[in-house]
XYZ file of N, CA and C in Angstrom:
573
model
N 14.694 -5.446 11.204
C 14.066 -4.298 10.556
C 13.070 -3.675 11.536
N 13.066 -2.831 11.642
C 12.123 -1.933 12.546
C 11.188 -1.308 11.963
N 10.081 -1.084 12.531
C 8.875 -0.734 12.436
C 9.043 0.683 12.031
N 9.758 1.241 12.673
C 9.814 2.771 12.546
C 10.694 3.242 12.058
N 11.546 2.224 10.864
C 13.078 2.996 10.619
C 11.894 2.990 8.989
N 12.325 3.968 8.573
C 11.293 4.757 7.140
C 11.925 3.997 5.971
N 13.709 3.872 5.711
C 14.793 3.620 5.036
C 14.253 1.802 5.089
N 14.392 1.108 6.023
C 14.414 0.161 5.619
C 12.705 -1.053 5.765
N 11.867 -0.020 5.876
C 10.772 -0.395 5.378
C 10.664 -0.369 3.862
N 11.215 0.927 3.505
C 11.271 1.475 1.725
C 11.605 0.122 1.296
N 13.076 -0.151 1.865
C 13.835 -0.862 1.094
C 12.958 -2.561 1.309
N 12.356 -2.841 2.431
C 11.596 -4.065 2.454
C 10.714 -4.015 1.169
N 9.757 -2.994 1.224
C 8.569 -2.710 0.807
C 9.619 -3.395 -1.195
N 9.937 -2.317 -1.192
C 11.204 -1.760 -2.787
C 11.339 -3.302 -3.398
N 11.845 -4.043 -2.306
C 12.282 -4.965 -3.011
C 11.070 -6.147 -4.245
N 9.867 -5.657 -3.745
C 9.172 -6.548 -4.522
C 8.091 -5.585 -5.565
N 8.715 -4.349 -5.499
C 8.075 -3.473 -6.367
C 9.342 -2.789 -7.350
N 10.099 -3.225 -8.303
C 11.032 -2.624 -8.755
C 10.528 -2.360 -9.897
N 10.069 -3.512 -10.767
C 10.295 -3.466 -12.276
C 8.796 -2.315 -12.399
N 9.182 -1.358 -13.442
C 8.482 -0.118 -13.491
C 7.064 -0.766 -13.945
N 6.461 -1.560 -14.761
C 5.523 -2.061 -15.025
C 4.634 -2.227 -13.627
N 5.355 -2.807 -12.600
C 4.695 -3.528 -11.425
C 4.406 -1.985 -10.661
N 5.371 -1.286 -10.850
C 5.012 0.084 -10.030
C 3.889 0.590 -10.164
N 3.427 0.686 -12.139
C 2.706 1.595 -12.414
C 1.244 0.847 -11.920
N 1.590 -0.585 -12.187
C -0.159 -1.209 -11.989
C -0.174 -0.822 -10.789
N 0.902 -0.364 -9.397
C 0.653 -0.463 -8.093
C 0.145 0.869 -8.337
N 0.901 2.024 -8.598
C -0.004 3.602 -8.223
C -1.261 3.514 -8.958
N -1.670 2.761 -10.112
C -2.952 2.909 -10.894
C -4.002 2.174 -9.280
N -3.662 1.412 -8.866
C -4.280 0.601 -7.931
C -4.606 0.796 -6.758
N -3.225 1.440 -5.876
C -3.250 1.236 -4.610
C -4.974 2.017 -3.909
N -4.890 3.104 -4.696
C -6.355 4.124 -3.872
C -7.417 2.979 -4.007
N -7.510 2.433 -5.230
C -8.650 1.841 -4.932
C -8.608 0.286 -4.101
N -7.228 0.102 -3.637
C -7.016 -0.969 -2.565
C -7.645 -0.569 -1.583
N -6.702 0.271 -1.191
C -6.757 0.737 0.315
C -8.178 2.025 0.567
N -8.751 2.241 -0.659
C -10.093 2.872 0.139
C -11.462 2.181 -0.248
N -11.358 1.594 -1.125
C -12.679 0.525 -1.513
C -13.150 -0.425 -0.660
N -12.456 -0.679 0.401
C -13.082 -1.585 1.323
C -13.547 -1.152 2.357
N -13.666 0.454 2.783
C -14.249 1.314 3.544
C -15.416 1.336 3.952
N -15.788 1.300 2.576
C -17.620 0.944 3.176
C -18.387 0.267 3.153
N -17.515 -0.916 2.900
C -17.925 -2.268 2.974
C -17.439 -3.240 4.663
N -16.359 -2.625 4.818
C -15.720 -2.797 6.316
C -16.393 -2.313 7.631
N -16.317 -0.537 6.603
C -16.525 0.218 8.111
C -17.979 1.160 7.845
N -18.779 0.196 8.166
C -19.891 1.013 7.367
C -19.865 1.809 7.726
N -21.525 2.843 7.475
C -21.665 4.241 7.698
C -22.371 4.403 8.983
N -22.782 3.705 9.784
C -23.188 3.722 11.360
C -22.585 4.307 12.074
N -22.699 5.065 12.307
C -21.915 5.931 13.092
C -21.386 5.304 14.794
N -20.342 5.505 15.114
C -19.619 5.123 16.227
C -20.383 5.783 17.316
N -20.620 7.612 17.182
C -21.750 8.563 18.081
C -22.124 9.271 16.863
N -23.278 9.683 17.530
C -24.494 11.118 16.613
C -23.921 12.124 16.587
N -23.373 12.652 15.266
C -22.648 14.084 15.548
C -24.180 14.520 15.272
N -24.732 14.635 13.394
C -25.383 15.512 13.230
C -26.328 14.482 11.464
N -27.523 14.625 11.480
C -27.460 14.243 10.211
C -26.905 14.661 8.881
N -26.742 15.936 9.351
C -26.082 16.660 7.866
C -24.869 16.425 7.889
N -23.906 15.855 9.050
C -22.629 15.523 8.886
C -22.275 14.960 7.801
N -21.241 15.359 7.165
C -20.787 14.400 5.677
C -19.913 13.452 6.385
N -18.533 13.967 7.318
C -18.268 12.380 7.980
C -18.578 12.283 8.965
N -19.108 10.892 9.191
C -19.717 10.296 10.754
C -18.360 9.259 11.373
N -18.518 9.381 12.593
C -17.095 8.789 13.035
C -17.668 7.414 13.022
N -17.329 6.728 12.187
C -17.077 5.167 12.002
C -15.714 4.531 12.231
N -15.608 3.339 11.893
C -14.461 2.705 12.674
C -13.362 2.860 11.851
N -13.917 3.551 10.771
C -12.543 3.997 9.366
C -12.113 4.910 9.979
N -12.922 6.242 10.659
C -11.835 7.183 11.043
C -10.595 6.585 12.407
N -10.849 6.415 13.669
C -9.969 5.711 14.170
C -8.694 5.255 13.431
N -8.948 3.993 12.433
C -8.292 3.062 11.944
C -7.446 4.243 11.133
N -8.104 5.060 10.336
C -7.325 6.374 9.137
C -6.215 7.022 10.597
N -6.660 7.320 11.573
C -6.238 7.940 12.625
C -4.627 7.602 13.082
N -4.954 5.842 13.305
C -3.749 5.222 13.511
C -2.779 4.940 12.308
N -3.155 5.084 11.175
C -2.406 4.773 10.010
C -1.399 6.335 9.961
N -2.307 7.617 9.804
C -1.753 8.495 9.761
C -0.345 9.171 10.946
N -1.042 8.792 12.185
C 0.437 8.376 13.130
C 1.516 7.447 12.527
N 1.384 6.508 12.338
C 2.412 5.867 11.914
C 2.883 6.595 10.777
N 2.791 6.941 9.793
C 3.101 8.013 8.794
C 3.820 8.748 9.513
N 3.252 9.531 10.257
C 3.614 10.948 10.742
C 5.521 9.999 11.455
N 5.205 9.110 11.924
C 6.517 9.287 12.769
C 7.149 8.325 11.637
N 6.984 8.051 10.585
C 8.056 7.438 9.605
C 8.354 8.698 9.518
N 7.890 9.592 8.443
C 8.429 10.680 7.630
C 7.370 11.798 7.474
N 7.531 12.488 8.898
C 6.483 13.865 9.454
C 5.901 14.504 7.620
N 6.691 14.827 6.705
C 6.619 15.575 5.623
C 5.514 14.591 4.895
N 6.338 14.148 4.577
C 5.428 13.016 3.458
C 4.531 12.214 3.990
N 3.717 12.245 5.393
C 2.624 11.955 5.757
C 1.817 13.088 5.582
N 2.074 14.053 5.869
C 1.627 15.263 5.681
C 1.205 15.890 3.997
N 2.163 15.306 3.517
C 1.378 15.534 1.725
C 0.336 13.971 1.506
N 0.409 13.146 3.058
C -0.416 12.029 2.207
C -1.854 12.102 2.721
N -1.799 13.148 3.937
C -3.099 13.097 4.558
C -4.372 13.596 3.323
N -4.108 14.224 2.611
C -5.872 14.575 1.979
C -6.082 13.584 1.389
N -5.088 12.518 0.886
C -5.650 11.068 -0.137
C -5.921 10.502 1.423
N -6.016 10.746 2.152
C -6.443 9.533 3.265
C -7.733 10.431 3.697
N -7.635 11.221 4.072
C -8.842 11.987 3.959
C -10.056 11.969 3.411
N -9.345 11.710 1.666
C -10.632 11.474 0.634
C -11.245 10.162 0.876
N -10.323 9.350 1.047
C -10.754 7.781 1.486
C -11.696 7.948 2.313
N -11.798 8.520 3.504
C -12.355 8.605 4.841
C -14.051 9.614 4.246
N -13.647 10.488 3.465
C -15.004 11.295 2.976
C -15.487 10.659 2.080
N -15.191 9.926 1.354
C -15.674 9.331 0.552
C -16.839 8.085 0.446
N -16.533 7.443 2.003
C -16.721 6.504 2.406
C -18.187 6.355 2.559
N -18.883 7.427 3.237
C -20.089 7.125 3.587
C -21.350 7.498 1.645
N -20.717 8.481 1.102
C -21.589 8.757 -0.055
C -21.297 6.993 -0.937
N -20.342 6.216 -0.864
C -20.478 4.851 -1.412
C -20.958 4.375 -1.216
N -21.000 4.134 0.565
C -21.803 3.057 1.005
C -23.029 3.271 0.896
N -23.703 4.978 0.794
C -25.223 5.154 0.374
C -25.587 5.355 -0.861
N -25.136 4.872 -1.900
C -25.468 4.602 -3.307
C -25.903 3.529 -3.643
N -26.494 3.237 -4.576
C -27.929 2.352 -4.663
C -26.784 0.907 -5.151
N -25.635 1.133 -5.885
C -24.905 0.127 -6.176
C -23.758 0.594 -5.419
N -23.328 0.949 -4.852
C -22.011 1.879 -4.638
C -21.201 0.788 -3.764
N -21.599 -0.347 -2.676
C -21.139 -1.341 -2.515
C -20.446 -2.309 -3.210
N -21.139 -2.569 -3.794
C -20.964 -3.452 -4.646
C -20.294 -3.530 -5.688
N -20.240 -2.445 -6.637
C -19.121 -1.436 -7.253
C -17.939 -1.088 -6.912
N -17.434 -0.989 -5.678
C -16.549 -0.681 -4.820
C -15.748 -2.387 -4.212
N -16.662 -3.251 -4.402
C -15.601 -4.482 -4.065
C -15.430 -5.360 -5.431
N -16.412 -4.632 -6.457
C -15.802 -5.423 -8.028
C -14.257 -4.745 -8.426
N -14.522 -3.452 -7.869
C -13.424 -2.972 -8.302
C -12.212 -3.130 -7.793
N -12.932 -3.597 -6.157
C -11.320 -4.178 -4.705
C -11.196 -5.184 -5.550
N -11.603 -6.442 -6.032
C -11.520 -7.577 -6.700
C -10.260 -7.254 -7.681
N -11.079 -6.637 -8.886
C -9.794 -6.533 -9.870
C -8.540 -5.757 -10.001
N -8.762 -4.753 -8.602
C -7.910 -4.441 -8.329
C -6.456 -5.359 -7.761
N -6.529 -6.100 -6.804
C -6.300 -7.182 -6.638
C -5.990 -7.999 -7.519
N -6.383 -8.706 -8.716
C -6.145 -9.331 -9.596
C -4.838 -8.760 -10.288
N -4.891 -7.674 -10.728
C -3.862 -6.659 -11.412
C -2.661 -6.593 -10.720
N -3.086 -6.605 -9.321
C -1.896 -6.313 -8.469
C -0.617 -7.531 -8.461
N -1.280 -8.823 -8.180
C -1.072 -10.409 -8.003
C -0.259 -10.820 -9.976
N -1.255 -10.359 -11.063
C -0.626 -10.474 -12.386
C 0.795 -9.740 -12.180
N 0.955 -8.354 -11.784
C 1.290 -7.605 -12.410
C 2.930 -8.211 -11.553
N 2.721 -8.748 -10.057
C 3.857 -9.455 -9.281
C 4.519 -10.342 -9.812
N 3.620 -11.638 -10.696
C 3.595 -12.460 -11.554
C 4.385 -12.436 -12.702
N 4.069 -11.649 -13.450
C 4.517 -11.430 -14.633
C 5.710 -10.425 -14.927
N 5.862 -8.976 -13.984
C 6.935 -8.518 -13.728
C 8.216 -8.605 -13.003
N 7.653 -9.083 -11.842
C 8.675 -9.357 -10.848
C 9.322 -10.684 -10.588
N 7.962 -11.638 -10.993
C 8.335 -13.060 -11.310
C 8.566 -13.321 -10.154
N 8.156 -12.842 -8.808
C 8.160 -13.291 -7.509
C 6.836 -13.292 -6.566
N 6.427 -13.285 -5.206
C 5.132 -13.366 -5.380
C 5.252 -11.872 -4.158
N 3.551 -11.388 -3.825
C 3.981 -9.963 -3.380
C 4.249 -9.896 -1.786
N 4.728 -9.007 -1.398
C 5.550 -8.937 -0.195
C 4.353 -9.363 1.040
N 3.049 -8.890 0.910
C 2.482 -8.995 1.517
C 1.768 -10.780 2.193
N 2.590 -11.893 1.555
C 3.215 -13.189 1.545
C 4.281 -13.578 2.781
N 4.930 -12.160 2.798
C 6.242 -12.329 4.065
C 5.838 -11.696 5.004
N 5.036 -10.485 4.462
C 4.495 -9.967 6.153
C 3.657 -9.066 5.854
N 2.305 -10.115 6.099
C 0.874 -9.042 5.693
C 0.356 -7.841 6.101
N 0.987 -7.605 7.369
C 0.725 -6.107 8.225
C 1.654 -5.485 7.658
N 2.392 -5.458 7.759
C 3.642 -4.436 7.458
C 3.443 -4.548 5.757
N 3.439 -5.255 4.876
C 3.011 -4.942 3.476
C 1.389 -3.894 3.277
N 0.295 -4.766 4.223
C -0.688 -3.897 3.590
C -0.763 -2.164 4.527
N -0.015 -1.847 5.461
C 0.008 -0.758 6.151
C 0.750 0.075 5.360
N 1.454 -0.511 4.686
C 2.992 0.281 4.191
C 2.651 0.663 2.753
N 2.006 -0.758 1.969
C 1.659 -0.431 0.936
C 1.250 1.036 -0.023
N 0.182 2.282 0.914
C -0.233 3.471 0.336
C 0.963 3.968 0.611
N 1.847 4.314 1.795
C 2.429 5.345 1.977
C 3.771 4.947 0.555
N 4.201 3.404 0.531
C 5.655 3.128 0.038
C 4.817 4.214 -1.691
N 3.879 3.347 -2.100
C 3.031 4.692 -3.800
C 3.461 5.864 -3.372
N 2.891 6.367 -2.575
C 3.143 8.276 -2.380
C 4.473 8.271 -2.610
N 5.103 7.557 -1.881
C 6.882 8.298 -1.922
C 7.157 7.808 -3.268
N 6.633 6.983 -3.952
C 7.457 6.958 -5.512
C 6.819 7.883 -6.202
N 5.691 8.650 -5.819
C 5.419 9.684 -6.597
C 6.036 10.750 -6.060
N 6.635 11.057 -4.764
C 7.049 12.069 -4.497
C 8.619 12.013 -4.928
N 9.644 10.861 -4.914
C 10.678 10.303 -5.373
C 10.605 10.793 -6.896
N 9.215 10.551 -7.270
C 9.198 10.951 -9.219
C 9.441 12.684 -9.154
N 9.040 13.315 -8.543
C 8.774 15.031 -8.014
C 10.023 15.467 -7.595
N 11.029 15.149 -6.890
C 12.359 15.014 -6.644
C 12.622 15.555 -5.240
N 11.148 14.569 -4.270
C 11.816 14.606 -2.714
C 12.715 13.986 -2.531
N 13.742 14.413 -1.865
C 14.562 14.138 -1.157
C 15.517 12.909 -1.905
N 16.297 13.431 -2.868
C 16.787 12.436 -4.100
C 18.055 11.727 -3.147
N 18.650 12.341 -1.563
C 19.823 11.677 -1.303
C 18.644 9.895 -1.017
N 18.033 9.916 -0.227
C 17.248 9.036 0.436
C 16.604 8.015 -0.536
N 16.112 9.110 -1.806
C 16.178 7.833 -2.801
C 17.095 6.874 -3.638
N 17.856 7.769 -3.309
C 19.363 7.116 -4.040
C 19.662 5.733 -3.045
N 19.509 5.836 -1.773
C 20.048 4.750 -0.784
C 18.418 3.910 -1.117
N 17.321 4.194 -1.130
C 16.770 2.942 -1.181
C 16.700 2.352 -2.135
N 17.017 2.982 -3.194
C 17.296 2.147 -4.575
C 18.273 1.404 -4.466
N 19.281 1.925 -3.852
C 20.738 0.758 -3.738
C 20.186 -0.283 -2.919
N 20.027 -0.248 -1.522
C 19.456 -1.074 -0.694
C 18.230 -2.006 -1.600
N 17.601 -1.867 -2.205
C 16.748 -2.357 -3.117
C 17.676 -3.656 -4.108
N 18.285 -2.796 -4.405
C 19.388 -3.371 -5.434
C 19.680 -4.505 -4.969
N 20.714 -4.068 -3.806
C 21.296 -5.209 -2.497
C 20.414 -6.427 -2.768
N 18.855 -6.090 -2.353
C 18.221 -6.960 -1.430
C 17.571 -8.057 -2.431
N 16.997 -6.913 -3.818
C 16.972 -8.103 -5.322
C 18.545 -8.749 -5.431
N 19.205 -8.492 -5.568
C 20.525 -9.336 -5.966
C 20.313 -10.536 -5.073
N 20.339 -10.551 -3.322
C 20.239 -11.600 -2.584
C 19.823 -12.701 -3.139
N 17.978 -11.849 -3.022
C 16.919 -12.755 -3.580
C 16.984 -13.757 -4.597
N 17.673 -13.112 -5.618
C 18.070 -13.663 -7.189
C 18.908 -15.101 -6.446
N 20.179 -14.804 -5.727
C 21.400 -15.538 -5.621
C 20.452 -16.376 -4.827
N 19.655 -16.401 -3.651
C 19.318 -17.675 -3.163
C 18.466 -18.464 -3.931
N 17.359 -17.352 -4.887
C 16.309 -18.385 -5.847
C 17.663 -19.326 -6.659
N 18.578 -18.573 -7.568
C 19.492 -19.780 -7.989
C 19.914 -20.629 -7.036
N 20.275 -20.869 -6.064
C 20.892 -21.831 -5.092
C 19.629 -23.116 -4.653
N 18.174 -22.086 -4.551
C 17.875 -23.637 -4.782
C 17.280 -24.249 -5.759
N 17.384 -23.638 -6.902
C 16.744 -24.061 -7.760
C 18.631 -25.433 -8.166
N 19.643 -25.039 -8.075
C 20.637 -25.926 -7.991
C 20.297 -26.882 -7.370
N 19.769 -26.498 -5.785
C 19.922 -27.524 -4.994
C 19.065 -28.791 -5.033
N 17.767 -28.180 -5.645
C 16.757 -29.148 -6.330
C 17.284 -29.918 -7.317
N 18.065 -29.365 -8.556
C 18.573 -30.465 -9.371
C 19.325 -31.064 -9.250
N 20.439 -31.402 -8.101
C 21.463 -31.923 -7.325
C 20.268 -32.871 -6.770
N 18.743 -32.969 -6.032
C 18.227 -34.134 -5.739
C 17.879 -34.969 -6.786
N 17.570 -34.222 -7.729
C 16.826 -35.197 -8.673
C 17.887 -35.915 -9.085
């Protein structure tokens, strides 16, 4: 699987996000995954002095937003491009949190149960555990962009492309299924 093929990241990503329940806790979630730890990570210290009135100061979130959004851009130029202002907001957002009198702290109760929801929702829907188990970079990098495209997939981008990662999806749950039975056989063949 390649880093840069868009199709079969989907379909990596797909396979442990199917059942619609697990989807919805993921889009209710993902923003506050992937931007709540912003200013707790990357504080508001600025990297250089633009200006005090600057609203963003280059901290180590922009960079990091920088390289995420490349990778976007060369999965799928379009749909990085409808994802940049939610990455954006993440990035503006960042410093008015971290200077709120609770706004820390607030921001990782909420990474917390966010998290919690995410892990139930794997649990109890998918009945498998989440991808980010098989490959933590490539799950938590992939994670915002794979949300956007099921909302843009819901909007009716590019329905040939969703049609193949749903199949490929299909494929890759069926596998999954056939080897969990094989060893759950193969276990009762020891006992």
């Amino acid at each position: 699987m390649s880093a840069f093929d868009l199709k079969s990241q989907l379909i990596f990503y797909g396979q442990y996000h199917f059942n619609k329940y697990n989807v919805a806790v993921h889009m209710t979630n993902f923003i506050l995954i992937a931007s709540l730890p912003v200013p707790k990570f990357f504080p508001s210290e600025p990297l250089f002095y633009i200006s005090p009135y600057a609203y963003l100061q280059w901290t180590w979130a922009v960079p990091l937003a920088a390289i995420v959004a490349v990778y976007y851009l060369l999965l799928e130029p379009l749909a990085a491009l409808t994802y940049l202002p939610i990455l954006s907001t993440m990035i503006f957002t960042a410093k008015p949190i971290a200077q709120s009198p609770s706004g820390v702290e607030a921001a990782l109760g909420l990474f917390v149960v966010s998290w919690i929801a995410q892990f139930t929702a794997h649990a109890v829907a998918e009945k498998r555990s989440p991808a980010l188990l098989d490959n933590l970079v490539g799950a938590l990098l992939l994670a915002p962009f794979f949300v956007h495209f099921e909302l843009l997939f819901a909007l009716g981008y590019k329905p040939q492309l969703h049609k193949e990662i749903t199949n490929g999806v299909g494929v890759e749950i069926a596998k999954f299924r056939r080897e969990t039975a094989e060893r759950k056989r193969q276990g009762q063949k020891k006992e």
